PDB file of C-alpha atoms and ligand atoms in Angstrom:
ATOM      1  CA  UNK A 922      40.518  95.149 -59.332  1.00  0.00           C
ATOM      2  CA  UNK A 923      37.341  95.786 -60.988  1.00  0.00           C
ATOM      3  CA  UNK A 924      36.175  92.785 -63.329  1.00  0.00           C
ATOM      4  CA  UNK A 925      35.523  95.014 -66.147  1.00  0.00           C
ATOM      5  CA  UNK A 926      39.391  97.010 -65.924  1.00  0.00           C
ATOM      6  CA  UNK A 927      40.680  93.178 -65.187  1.00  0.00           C
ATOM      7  CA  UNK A 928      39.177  92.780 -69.120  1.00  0.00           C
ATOM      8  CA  UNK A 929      40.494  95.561 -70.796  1.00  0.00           C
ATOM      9  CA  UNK A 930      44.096  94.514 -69.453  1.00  0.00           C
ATOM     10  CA  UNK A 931      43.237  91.565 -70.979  1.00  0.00           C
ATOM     11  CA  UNK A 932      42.546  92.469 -74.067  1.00  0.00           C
ATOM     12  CA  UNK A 933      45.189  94.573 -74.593  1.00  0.00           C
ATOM     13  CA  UNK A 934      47.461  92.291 -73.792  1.00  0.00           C
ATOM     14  CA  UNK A 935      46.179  90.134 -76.163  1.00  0.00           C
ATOM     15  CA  UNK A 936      46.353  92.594 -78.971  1.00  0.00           C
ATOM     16  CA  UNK A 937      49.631  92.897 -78.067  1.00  0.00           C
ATOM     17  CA  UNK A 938      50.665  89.050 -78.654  1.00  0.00           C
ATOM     18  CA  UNK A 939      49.393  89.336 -81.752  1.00  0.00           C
ATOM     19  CA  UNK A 940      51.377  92.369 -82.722  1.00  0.00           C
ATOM     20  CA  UNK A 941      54.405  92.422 -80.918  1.00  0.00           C
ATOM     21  CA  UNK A 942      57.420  90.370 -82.130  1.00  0.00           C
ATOM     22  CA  UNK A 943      58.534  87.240 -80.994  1.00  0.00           C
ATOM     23  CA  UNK A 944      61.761  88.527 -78.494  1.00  0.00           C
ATOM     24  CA  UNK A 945      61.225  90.947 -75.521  1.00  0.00           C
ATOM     25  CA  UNK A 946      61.856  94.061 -77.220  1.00  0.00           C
ATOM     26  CA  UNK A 947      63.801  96.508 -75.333  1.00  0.00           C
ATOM     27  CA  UNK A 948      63.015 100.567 -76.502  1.00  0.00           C
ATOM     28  CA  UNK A 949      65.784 102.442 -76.108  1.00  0.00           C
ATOM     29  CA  UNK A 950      66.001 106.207 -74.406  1.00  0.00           C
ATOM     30  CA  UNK A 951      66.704 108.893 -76.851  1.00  0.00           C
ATOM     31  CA  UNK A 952      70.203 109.677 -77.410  1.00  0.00           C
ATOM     32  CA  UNK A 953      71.720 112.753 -77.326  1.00  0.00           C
ATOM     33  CA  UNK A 954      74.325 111.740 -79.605  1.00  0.00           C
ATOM     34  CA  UNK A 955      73.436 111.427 -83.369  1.00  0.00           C
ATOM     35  CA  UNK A 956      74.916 108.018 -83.549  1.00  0.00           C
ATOM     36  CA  UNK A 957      73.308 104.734 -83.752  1.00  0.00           C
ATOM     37  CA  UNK A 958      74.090 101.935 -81.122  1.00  0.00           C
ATOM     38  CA  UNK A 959      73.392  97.928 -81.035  1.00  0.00           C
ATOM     39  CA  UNK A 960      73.734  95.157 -78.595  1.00  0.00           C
ATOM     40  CA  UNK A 961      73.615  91.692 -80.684  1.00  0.00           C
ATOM     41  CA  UNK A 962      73.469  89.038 -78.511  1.00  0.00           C
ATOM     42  CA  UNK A 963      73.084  85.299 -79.123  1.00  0.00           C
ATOM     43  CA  UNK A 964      71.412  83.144 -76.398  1.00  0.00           C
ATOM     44  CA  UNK A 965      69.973  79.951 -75.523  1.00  0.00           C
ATOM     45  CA  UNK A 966      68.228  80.087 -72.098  1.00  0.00           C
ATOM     46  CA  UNK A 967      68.310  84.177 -71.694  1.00  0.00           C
ATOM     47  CA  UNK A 968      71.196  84.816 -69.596  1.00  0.00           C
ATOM     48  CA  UNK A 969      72.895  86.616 -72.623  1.00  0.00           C
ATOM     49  CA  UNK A 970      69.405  88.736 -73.204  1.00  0.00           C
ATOM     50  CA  UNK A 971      69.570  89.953 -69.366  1.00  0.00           C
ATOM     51  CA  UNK A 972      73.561  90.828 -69.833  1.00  0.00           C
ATOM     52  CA  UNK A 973      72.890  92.703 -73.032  1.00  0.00           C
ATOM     53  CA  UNK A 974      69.795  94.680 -71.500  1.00  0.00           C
ATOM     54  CA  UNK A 975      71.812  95.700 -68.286  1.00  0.00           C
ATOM     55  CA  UNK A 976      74.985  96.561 -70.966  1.00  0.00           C
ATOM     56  CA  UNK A 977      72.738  98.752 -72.959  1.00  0.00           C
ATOM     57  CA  UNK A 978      71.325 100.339 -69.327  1.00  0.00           C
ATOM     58  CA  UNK A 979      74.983 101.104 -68.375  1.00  0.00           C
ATOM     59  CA  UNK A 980      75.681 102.963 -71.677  1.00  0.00           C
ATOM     60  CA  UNK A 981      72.171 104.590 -70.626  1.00  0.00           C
ATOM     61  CA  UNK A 982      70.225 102.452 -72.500  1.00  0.00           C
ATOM     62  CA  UNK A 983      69.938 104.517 -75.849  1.00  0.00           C
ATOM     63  CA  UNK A 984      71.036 101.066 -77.777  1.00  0.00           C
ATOM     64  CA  UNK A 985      68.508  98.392 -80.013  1.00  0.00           C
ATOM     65  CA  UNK A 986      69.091  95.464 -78.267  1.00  0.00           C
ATOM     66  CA  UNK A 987      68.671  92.289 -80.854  1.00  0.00           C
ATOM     67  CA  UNK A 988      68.324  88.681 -80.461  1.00  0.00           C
ATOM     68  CA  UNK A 989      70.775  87.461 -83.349  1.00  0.00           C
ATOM     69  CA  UNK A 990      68.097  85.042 -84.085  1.00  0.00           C
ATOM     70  CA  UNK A 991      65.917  88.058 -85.031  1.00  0.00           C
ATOM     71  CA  UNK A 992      68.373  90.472 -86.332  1.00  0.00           C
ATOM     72  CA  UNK A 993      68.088  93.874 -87.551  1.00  0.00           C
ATOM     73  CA  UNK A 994      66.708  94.520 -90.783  1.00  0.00           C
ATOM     74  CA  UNK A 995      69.737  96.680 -91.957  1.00  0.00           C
ATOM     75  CA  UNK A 996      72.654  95.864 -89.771  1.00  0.00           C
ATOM     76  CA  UNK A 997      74.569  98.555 -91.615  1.00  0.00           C
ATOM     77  CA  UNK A 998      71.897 101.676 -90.401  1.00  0.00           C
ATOM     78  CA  UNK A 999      73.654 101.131 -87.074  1.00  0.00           C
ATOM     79  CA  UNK A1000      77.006 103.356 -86.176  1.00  0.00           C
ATOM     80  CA  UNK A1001      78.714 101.302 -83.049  1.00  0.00           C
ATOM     81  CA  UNK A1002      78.062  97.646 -82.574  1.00  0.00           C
ATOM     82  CA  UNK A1003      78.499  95.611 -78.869  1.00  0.00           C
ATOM     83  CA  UNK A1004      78.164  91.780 -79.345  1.00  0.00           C
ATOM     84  CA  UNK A1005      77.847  88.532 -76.775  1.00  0.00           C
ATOM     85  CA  UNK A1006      77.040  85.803 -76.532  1.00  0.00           C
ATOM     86  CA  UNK A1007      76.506  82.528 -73.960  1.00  0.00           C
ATOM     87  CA  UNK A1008      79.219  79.539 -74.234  1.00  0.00           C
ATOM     88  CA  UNK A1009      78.141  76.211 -75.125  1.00  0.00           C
ATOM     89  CA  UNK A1010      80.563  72.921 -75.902  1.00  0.00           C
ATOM     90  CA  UNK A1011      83.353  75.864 -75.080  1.00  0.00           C
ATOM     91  CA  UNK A1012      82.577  78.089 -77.985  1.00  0.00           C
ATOM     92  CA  UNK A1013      80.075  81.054 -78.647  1.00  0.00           C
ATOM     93  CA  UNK A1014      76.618  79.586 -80.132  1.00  0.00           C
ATOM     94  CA  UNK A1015      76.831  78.798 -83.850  1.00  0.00           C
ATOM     95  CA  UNK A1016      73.999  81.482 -84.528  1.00  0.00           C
ATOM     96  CA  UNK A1017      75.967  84.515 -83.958  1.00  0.00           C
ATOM     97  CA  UNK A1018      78.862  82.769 -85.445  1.00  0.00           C
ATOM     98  CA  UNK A1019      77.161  82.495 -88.761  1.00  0.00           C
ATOM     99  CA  UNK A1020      75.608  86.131 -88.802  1.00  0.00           C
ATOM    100  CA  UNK A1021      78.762  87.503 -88.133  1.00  0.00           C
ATOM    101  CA  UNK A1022      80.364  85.460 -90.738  1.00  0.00           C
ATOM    102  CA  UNK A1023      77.626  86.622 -93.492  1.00  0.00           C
ATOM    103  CA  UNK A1024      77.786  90.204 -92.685  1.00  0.00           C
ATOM    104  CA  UNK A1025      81.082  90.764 -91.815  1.00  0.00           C
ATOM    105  CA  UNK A1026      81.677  93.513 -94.437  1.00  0.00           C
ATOM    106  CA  UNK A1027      78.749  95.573 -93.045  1.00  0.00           C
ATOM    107  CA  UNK A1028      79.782  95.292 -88.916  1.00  0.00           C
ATOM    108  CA  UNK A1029      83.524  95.930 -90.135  1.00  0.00           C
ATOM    109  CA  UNK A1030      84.927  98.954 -87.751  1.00  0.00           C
ATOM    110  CA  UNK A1031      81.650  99.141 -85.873  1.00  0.00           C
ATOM    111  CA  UNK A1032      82.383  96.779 -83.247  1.00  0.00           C
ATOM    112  CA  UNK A1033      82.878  98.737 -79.991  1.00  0.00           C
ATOM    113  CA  UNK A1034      83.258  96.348 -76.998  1.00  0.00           C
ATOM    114  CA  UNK A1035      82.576  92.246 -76.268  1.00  0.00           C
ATOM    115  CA  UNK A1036      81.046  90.015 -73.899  1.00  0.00           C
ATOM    116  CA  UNK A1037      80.320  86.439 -73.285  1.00  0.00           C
ATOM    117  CA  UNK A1038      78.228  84.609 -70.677  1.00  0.00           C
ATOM    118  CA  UNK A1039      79.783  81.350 -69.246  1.00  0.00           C
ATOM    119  CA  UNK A1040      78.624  78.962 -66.286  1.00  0.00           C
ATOM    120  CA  UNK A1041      82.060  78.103 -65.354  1.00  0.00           C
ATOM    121  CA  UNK A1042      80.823  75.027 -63.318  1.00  0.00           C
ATOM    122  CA  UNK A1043      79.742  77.687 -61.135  1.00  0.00           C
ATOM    123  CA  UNK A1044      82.966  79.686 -60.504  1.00  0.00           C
ATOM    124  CA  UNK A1045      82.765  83.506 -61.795  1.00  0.00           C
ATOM    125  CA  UNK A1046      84.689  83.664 -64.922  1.00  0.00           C
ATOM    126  CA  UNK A1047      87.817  86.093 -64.990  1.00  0.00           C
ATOM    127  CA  UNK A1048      90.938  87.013 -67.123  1.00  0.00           C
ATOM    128  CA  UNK A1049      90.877  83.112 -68.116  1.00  0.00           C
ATOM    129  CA  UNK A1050      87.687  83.012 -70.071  1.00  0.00           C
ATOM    130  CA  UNK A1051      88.096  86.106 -71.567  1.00  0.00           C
ATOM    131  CA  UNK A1052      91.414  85.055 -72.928  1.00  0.00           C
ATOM    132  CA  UNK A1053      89.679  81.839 -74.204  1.00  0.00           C
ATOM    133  CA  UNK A1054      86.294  83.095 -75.035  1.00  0.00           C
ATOM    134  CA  UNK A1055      87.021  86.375 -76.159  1.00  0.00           C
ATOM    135  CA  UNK A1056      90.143  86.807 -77.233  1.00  0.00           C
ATOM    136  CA  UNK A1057      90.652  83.656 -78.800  1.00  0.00           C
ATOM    137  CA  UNK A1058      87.299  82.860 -80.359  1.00  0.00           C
ATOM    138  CA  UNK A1059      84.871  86.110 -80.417  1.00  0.00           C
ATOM    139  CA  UNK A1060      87.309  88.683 -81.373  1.00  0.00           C
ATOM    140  CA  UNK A1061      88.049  86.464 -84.543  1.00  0.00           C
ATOM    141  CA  UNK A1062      84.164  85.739 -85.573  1.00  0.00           C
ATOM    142  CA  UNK A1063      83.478  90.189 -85.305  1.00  0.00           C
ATOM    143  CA  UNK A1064      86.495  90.885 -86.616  1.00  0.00           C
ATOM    144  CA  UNK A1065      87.874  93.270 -84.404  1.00  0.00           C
ATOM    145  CA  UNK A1066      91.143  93.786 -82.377  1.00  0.00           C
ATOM    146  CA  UNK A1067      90.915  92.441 -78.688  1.00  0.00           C
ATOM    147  CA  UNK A1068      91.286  95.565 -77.240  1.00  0.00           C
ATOM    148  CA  UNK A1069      87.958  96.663 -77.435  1.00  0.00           C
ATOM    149  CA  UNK A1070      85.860  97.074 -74.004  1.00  0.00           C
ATOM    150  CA  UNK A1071      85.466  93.352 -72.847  1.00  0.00           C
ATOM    151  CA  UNK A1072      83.887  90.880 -70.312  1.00  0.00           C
ATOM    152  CA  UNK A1073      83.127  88.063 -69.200  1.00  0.00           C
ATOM    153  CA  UNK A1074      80.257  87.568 -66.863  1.00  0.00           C
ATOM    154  CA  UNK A1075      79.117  85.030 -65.108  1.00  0.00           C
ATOM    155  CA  UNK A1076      76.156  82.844 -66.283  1.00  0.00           C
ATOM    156  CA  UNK A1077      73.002  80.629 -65.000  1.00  0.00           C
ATOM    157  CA  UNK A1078      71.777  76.719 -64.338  1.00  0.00           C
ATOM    158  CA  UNK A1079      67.726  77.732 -64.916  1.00  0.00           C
ATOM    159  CA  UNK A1080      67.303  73.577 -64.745  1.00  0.00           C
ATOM    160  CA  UNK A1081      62.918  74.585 -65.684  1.00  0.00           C
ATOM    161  CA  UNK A1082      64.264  75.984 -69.131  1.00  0.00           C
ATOM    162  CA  UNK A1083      66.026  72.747 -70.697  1.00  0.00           C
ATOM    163  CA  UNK A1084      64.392  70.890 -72.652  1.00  0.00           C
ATOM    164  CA  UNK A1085      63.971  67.665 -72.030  1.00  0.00           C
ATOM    165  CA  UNK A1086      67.058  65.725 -73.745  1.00  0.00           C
ATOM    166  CA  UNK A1087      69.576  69.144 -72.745  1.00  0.00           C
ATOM    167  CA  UNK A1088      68.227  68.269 -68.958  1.00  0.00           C
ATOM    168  CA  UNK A1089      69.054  64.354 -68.631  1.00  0.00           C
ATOM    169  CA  UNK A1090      73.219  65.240 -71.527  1.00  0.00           C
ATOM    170  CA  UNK A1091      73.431  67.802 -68.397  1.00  0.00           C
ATOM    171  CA  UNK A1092      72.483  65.766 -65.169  1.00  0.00           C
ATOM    172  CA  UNK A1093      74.384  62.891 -66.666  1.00  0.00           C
ATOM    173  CA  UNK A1094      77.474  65.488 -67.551  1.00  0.00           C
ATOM    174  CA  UNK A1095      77.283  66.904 -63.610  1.00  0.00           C
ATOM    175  CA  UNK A1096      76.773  63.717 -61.946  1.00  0.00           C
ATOM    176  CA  UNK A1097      79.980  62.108 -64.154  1.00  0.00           C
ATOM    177  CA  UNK A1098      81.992  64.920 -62.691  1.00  0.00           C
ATOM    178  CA  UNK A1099      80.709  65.108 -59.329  1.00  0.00           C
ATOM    179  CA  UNK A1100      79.345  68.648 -59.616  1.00  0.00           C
ATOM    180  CA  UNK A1101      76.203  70.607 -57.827  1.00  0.00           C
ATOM    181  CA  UNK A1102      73.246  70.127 -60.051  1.00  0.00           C
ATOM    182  CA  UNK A1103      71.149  72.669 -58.556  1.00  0.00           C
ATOM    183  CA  UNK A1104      70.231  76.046 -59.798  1.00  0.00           C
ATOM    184  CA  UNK A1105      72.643  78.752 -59.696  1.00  0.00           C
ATOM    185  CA  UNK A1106      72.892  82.288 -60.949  1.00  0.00           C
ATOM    186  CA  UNK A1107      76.130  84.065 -61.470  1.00  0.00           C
ATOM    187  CA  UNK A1108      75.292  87.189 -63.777  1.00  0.00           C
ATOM    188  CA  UNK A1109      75.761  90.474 -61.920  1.00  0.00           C
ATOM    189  CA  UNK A1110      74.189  93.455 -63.052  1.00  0.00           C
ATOM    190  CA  UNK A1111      76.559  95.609 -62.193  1.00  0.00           C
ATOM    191  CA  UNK A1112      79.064  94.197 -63.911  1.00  0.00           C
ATOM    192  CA  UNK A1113      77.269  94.414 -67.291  1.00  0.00           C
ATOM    193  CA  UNK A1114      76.136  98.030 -66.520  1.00  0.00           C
ATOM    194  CA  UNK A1115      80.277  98.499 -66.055  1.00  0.00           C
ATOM    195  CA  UNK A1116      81.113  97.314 -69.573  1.00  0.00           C
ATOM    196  CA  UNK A1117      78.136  99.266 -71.078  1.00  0.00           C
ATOM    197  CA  UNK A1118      79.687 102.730 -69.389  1.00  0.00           C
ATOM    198  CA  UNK A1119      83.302 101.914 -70.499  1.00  0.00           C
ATOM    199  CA  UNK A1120      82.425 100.909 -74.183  1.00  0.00           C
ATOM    200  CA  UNK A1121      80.413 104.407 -74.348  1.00  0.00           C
ATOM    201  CA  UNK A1122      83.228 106.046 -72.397  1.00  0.00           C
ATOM    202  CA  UNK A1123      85.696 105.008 -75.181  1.00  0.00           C
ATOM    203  CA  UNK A1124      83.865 105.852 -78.018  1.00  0.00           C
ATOM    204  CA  UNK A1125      83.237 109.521 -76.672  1.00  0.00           C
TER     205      UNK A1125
HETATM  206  C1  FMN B 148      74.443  72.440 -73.277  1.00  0.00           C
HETATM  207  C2  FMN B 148      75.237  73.409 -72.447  1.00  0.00           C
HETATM  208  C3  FMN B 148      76.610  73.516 -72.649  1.00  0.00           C
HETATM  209  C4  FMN B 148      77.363  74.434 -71.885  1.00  0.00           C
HETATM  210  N1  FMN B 148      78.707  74.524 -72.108  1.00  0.00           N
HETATM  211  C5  FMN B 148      79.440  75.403 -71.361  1.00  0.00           C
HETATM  212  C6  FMN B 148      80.856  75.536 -71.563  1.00  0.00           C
HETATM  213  O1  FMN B 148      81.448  74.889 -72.422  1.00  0.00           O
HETATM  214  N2  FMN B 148      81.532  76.412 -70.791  1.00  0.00           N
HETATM  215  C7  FMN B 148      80.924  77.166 -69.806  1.00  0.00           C
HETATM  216  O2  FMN B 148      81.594  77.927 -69.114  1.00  0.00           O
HETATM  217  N3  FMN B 148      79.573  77.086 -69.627  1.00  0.00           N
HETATM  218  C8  FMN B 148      78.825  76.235 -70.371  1.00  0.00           C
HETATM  219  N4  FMN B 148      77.474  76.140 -70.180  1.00  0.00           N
HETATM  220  C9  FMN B 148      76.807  77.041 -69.214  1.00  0.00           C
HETATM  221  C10 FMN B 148      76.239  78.267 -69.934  1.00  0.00           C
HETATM  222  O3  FMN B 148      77.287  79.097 -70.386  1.00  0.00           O
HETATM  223  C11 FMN B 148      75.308  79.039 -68.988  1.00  0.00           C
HETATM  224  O4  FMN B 148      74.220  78.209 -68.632  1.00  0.00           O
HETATM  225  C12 FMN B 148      74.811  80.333 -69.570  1.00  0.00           C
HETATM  226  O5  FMN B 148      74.123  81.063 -68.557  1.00  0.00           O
HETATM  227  C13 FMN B 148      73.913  80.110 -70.771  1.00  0.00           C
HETATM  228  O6  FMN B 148      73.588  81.340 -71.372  1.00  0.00           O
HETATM  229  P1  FMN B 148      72.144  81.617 -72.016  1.00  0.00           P
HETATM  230  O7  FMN B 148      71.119  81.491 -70.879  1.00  0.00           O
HETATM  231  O8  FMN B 148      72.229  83.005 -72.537  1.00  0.00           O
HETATM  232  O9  FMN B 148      71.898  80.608 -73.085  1.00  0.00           O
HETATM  233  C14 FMN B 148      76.716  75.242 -70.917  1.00  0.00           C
HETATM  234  C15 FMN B 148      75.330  75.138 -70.734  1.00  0.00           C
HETATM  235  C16 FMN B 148      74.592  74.230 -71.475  1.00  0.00           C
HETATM  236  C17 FMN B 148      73.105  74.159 -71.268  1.00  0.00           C
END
């Protein structure tokens, strides 16, 4: 590459920190139906980002996709609603829990499907976690019935991402239980893209 075209990149790109927003932004495809869709997700580490991308591709990615720490400015301009989030302490993060608290008049009846992320020590979550996770703690915090498209997916160990005091709670947690401390990742794309098409599937 040219020095000079090397340059330009770089300056747009630097433009660009300046202008774009803090979370990877994901621009949705134009929709052919009048309706307006959002994927709320809370995260720590990203895992729940990923999931809620890959649900939005598999309802062919015509949703906003929001980090719940940088919501919407009007939650209530959006039609149909699809919220996750990543387990922690064996509960959704408090984040989402509090957003959904303080706006549960405007999501009411929007809320068309549910996910959570969860390492499971490694094993792929099934009807278990979504009985725990879902049913018993997420459906409560939208306020929606628990038959609503659902999942849970699997989730990650990206041990470069903790911070410093998460990394030596974690390693001391794993080694007290005799557990793999290495890196794993459990999320399946597919699997999101599957909820995305059966939440749209349902609405239609
Ligand atoms: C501090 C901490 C607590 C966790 N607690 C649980 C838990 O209670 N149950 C579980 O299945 N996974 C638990 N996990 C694993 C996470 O669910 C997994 O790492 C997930 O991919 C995190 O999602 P995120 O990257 O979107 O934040 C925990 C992870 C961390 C770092």
């Amino acid at each position: 590459m040219e020095r000079r075209t090397f340059l330009n990149i770089g300056a747009g790109l630097g433009s660009l920190a300046i202008a774009a927003p803090l979370r990877a932004q994901f621009i949705p495809q134009p929709s052919q139906s009048k309706e307006k869709w959002a994927v709320l997700f809370a995260t720590m580490y990203g895992t729940t980002r990923d999931a809620a991308a890959w649900v939005s591709e598999g309802m062919g990615a015509i949703a906003d996709v929001y980090d719940v720490r940088k919501p919407p400015a009007d939650i209530a301009a959006y039609d149909n609603l699809v919220i996750g989030s990543a387990i922690m302490g064996f509960t959704i993060l408090p984040e989402l829990n509090k957003y959904l608290e303080a706006n549960a008049a405007k999501i009411k009846g929007k809320v068309r499907g549910l996910f959570v992320v969860c390492g499971n020590l490694r094993n792929m979550p099934g009807d278990e976690q979504v009985k725990t996770y879902i049913d018993g703690i997420l459906v409560k915090s939208a306020g929606v019935a628990s038959s609503v498209p659902r999942a849970a997916f699997g989730g990650r160990i990206t041990k470069a991402v903790w911070d410093p005091k998460v990394y030596k709670d974690n390693m001391d947690t794993y080694a007290k239980m005799g557990v793999s401390t290495d890196d794993f990742d459990n999320l399946r794309r597919a699997d999101c893209m599957k909820l995305g098409a059966e939440i749209l599937a349902k609405k239609a």
